[in-house]
mmCIF file of C-alpha atoms in Angstrom:
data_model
loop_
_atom_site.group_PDB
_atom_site.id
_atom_site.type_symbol
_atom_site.label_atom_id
_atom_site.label_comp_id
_atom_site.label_asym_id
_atom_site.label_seq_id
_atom_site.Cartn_x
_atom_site.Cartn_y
_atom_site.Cartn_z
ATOM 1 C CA UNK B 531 25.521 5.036 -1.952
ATOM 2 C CA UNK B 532 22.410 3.593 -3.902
ATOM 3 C CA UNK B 533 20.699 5.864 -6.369
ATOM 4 C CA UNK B 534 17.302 5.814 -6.066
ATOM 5 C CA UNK B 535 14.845 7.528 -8.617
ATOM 6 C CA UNK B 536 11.129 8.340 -8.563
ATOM 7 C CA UNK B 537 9.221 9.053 -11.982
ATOM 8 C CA UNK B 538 5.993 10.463 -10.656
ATOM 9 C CA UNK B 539 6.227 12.703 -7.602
ATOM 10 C CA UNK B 540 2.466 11.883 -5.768
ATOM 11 C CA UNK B 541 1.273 10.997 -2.515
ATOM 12 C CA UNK B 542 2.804 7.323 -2.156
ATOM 13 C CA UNK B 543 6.033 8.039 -3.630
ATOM 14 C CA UNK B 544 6.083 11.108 -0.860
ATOM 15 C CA UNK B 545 5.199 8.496 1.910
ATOM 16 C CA UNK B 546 7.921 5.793 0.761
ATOM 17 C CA UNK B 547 10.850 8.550 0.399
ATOM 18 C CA UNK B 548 9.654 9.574 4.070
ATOM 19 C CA UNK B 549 9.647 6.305 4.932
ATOM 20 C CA UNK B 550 13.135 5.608 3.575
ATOM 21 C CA UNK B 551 14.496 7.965 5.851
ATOM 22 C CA UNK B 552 14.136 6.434 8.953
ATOM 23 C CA UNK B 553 15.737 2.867 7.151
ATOM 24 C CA UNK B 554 17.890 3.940 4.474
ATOM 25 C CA UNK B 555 18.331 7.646 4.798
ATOM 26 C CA UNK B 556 22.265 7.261 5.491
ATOM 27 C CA UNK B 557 22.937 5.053 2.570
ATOM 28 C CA UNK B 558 20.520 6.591 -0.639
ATOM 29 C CA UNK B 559 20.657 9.222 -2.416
ATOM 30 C CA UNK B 560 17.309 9.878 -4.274
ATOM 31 C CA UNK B 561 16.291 12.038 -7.140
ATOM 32 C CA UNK B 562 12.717 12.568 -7.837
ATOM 33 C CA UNK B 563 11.031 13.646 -10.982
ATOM 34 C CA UNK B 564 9.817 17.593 -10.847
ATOM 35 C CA UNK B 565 6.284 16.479 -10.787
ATOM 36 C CA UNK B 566 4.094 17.144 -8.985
ATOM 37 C CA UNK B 567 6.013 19.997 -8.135
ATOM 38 C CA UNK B 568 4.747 21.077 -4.722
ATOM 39 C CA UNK B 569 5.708 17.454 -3.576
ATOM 40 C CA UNK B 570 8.804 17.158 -5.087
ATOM 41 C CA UNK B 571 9.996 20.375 -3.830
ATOM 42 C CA UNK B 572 8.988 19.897 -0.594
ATOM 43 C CA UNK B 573 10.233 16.554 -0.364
ATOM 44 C CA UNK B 574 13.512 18.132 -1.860
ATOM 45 C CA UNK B 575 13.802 20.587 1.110
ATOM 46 C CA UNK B 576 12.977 17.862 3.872
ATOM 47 C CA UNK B 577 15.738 15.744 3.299
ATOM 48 C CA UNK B 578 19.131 16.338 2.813
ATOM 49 C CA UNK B 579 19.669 13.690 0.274
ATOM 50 C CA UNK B 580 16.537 14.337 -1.800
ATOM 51 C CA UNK B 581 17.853 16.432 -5.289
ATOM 52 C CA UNK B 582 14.451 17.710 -7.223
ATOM 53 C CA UNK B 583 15.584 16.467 -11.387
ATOM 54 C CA UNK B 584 14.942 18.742 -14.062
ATOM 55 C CA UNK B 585 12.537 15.643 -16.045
ATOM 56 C CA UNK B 586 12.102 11.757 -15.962
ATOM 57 C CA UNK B 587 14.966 11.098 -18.318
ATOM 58 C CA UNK B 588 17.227 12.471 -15.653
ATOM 59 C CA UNK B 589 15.762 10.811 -12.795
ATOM 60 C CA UNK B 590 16.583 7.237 -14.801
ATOM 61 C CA UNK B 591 19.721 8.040 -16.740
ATOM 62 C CA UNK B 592 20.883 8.713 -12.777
ATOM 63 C CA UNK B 593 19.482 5.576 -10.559
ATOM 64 C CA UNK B 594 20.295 2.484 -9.773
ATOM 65 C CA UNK B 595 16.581 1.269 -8.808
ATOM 66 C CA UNK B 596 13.614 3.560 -10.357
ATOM 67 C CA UNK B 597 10.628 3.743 -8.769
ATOM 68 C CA UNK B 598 7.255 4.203 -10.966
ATOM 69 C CA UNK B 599 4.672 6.297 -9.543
ATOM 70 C CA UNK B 600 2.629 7.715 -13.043
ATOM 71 C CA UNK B 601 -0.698 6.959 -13.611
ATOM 72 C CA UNK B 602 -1.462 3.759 -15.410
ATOM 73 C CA UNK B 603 -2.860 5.138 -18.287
ATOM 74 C CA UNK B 604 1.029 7.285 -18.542
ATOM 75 C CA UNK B 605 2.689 3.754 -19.266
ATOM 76 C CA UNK B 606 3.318 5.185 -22.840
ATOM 77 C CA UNK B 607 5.400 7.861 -21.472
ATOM 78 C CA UNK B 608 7.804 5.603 -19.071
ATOM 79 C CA UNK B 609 8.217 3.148 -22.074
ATOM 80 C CA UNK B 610 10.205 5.964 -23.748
ATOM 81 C CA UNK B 611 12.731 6.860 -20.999
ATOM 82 C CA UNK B 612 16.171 5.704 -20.602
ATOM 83 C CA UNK B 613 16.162 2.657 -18.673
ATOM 84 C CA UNK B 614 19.429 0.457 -18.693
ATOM 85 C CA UNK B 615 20.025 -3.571 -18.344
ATOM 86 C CA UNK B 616 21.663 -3.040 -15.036
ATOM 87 C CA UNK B 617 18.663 -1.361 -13.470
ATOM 88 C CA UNK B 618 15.974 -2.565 -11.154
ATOM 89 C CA UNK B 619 12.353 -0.894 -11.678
ATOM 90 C CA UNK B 620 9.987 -0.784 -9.035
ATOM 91 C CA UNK B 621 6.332 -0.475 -10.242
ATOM 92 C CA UNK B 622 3.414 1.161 -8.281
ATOM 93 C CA UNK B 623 1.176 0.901 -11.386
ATOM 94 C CA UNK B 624 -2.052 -0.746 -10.123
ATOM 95 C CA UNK B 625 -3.800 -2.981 -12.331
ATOM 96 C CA UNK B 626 -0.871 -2.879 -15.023
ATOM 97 C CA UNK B 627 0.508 -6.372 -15.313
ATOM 98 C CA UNK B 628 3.921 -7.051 -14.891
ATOM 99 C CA UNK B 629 4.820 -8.595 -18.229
ATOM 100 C CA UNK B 630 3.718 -4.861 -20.067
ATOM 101 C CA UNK B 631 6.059 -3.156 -17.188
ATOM 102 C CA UNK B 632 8.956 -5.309 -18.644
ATOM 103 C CA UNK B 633 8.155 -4.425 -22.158
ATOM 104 C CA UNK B 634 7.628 -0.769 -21.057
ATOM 105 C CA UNK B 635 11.125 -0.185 -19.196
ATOM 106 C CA UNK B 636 13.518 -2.476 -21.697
ATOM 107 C CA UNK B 637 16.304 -3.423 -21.697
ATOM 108 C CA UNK B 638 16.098 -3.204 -18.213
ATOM 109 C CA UNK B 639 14.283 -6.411 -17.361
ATOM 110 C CA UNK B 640 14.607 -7.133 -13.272
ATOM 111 C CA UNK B 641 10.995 -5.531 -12.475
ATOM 112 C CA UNK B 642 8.943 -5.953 -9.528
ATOM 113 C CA UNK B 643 5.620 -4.710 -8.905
ATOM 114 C CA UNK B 644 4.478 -3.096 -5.313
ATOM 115 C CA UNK B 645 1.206 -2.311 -3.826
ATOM 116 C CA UNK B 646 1.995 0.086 -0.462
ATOM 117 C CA UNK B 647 -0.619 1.066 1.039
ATOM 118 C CA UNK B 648 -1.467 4.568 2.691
ATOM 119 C CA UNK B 649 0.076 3.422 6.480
ATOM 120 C CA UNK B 650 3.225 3.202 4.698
ATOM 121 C CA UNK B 651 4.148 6.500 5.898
ATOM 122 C CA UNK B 652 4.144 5.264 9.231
ATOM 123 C CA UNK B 653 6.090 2.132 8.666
ATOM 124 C CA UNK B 654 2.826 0.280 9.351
ATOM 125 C CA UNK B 655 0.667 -1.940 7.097
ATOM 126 C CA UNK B 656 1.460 -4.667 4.588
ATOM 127 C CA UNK B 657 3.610 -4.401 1.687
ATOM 128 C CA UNK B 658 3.062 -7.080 -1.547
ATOM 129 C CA UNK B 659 5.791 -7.412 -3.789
ATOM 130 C CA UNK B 660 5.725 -9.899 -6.851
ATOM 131 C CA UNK B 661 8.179 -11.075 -7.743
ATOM 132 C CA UNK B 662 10.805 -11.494 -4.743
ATOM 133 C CA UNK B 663 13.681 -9.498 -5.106
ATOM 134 C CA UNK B 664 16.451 -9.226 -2.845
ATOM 135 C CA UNK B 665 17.228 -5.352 -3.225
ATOM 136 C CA UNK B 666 13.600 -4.454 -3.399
ATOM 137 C CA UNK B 667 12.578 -6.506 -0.172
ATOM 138 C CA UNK B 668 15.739 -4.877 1.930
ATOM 139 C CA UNK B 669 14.622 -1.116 0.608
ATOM 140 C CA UNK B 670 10.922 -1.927 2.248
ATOM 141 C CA UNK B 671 11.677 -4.393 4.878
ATOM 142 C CA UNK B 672 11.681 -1.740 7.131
ATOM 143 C CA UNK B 673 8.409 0.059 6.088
ATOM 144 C CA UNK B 674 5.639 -2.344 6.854
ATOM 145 C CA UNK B 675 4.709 -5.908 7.267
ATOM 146 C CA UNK B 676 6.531 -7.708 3.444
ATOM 147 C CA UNK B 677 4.249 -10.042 1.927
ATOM 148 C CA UNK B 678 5.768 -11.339 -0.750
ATOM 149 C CA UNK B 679 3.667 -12.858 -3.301
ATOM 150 C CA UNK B 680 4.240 -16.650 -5.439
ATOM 151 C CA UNK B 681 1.956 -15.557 -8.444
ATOM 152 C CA UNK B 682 1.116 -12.120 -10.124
ATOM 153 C CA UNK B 683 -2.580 -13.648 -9.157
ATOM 154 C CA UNK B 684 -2.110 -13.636 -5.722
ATOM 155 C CA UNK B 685 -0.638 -9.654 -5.768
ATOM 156 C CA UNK B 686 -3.754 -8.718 -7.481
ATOM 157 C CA UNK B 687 -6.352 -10.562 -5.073
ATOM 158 C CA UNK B 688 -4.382 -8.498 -2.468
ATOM 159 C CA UNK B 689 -5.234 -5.256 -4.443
ATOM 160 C CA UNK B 690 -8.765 -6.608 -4.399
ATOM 161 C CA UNK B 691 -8.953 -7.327 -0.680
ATOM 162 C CA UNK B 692 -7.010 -3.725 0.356
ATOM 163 C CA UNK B 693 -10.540 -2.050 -1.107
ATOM 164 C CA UNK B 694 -12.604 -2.435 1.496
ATOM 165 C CA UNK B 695 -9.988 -0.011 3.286
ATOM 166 C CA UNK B 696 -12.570 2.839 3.047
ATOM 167 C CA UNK B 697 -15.543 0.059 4.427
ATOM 168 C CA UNK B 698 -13.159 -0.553 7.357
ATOM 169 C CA UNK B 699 -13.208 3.309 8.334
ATOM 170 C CA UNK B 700 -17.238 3.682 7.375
ATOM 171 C CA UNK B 701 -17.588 0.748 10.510
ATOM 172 C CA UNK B 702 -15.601 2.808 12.360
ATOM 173 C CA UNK B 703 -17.097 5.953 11.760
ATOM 174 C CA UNK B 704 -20.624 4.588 12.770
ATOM 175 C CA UNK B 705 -19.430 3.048 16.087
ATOM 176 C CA UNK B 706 -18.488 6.204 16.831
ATOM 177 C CA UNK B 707 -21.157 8.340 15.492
ATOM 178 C CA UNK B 708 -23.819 6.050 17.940
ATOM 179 C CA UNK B 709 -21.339 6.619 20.874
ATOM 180 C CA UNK B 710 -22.336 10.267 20.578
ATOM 181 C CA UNK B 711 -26.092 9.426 19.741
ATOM 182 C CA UNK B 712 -25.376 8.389 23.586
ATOM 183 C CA UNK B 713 -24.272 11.425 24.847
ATOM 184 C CA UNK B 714 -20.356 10.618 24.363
ATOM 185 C CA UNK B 715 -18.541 13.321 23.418
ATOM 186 C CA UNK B 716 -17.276 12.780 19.560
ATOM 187 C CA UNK B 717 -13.274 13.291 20.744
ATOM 188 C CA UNK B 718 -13.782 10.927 23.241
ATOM 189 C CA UNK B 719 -15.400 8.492 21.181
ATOM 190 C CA UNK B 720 -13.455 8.860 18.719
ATOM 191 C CA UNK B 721 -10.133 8.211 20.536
ATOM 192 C CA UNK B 722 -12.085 4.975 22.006
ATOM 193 C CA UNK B 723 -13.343 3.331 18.703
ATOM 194 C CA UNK B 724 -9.753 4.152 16.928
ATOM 195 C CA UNK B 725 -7.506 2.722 19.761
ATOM 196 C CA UNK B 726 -9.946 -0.548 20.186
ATOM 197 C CA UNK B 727 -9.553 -1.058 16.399
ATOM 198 C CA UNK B 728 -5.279 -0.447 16.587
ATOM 199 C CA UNK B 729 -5.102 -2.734 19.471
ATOM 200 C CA UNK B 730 -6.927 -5.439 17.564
ATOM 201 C CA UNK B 731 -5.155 -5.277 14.571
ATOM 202 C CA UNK B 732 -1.780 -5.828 17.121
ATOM 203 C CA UNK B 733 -3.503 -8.804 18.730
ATOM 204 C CA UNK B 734 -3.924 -10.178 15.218
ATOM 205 C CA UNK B 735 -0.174 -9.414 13.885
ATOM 206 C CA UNK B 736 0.941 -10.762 17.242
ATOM 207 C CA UNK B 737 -1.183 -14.346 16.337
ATOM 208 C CA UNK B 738 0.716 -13.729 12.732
ATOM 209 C CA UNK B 739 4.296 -14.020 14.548
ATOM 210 C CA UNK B 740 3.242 -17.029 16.108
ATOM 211 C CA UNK B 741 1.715 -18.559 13.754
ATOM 212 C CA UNK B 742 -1.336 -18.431 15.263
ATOM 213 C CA UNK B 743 -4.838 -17.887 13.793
ATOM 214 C CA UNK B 744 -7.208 -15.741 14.863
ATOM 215 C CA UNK B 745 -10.389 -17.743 16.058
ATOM 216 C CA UNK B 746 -13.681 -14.829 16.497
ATOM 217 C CA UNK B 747 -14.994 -17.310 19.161
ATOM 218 C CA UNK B 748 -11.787 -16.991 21.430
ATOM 219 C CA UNK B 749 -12.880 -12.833 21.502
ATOM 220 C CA UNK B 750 -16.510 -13.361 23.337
ATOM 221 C CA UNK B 751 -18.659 -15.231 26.009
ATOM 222 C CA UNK B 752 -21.179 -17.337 25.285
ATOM 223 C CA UNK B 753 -24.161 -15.681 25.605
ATOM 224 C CA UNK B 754 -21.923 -12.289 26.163
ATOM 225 C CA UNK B 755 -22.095 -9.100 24.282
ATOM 226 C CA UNK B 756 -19.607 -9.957 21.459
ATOM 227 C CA UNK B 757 -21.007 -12.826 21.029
ATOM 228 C CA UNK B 758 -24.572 -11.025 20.515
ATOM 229 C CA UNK B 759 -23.429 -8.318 18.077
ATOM 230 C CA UNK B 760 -21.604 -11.288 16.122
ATOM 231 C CA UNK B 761 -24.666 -13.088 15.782
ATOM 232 C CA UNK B 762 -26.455 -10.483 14.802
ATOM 233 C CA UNK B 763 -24.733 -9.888 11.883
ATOM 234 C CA UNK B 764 -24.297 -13.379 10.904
ATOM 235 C CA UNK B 765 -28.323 -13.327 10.957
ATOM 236 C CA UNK B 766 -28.878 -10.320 8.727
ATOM 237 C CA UNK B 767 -26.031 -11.977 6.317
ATOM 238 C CA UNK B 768 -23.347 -9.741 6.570
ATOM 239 C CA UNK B 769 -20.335 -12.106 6.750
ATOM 240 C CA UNK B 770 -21.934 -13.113 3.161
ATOM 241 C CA UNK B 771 -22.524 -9.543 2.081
ATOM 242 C CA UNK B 772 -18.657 -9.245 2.705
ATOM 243 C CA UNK B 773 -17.657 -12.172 0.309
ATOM 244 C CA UNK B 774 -20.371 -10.378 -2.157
ATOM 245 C CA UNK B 775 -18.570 -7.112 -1.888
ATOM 246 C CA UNK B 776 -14.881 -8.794 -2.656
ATOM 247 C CA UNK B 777 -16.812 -10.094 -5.830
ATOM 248 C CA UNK B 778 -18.417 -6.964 -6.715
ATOM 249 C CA UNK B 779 -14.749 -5.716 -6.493
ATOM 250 C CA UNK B 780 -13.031 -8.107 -8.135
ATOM 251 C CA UNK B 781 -15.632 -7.828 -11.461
ATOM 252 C CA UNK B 782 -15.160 -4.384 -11.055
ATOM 253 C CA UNK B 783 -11.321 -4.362 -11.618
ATOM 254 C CA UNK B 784 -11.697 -6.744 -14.396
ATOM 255 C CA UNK B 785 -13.859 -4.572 -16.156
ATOM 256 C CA UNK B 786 -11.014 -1.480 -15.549
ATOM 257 C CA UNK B 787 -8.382 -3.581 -16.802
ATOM 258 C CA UNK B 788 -10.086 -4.638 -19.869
ATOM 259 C CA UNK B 789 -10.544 -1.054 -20.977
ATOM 260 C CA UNK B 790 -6.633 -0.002 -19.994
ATOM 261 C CA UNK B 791 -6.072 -3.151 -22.273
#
């Protein structure tokens, strides 16, 4: 059996250790750190092979792999546990770099930093890991799309790039909002806009396993209504305002990290 271990109870390390269930469920046991404690304990009565530790040094003196799900600014707190050589520690830490992970957790030093994202707990979305590692890639091959990053760079462009998450439901949200301007009813419009949008993103992950790209022009007529509402927004510049926003982003994190640093 592998020992798994979770320091920091939250949301995401909920939806991975529900994930893991459906993958890895026969062959983990998994001991998770008593806070927060409504998630721990509930995760703890779930699963059968979920045991709710009495602190963070017991979740690491007892794993094999531990999982890091504190806040960034608790780095101070991990650095004291007791981590061993033989270990491999799996970072959620956003923004944290990798090399201050590996000076956190010695003298364990096989660290790999993850970004899931929220459709984890549906075994859905992508998953960036830097830097490959065998047992790390086999625990989430089975939770999401594994993107596996060459350079610490490229994992935190993808952190960049996963913000416009909430922008991506706003769109949404006003498609369907003028559907009912129109007289649609909002559960009706809502189940259209949400569907269009999932079947999309399958058309696009299909193109991915083909390695195929995904050309906007092959998606509308000439003259046709796609092809109007594209326009349109090319016109008013909001292709550009997109590249702006990744920018505005981007600065944004830099500033963040500077004042963790």
């Amino acid at each position: 059996m592998l020992r798994l271990g979770f320091v920091g109870t939250g949301t995401l390390a909920a939806a991975v250790i529900d994930g893991l269930q459906h993958t890895h469920g026969e062959r983990t046991d998994i001991l998770v750190s008593p806070r927060s404690e409504a998630v721990s304990r509930g995760l703890a009565e779930r699963h059968a092979n979920v045991t709710r530790a009495s602190s963070n040094e017991e979740v690491v003196e007892n794993a094999d792999v531990v999982f890091l799900g504190v806040l960034p600014s608790q780095l101070e707190v991990v650095a004291g546990l007791p981590f061993r050589a033989d270990q491999v520690v799996v970072t959620f830490l956003a923004g944290v770099a990798h090399a201050r992970v590996v000076e956190a957790v010695a003298p364990a030093s096989r660290v790999a930093r993850v970004i899931p994202l929220p459709p984890i707990r549906l075994r859905q979305g992508p998953i960036a890991i830097y830097p490959a590692d065998p047992v790390v890639e086999e625990l989430f091959g089975g939770l999401g799309t594994l993107v596996v990053a060459q350079r610490e760079a490229d994992l935190g462009n993808m952190g960049i790039a996963s913000a416009m998450m909430s922008t991506h439901y706003a769109m949404q949200n006003r498609m369907i909002g003028w559907l009912g301007s129109r007289g649609m009813s909002p559960a009706m419009a809502e189940a259209y806009v949400r569907a269009m949008f999932a079947g999309l993103a399958a058309i696009g992950l299909d193109a991915l396993a083909h390695g195929e790209s995904v050309d906007p022009a092959h998606h509308e007529t000439p003259g046709g209504l796609n092809w109007r509402g594209r326009g349109y927004l090319t016109e008013q510049g909001w292709f550009d305002a997109v590249d702006g926003a990744l920018d505005a982003i981007e600065a944004h994190a830099h500033d963040l990290s500077k004042k963790k640093g």
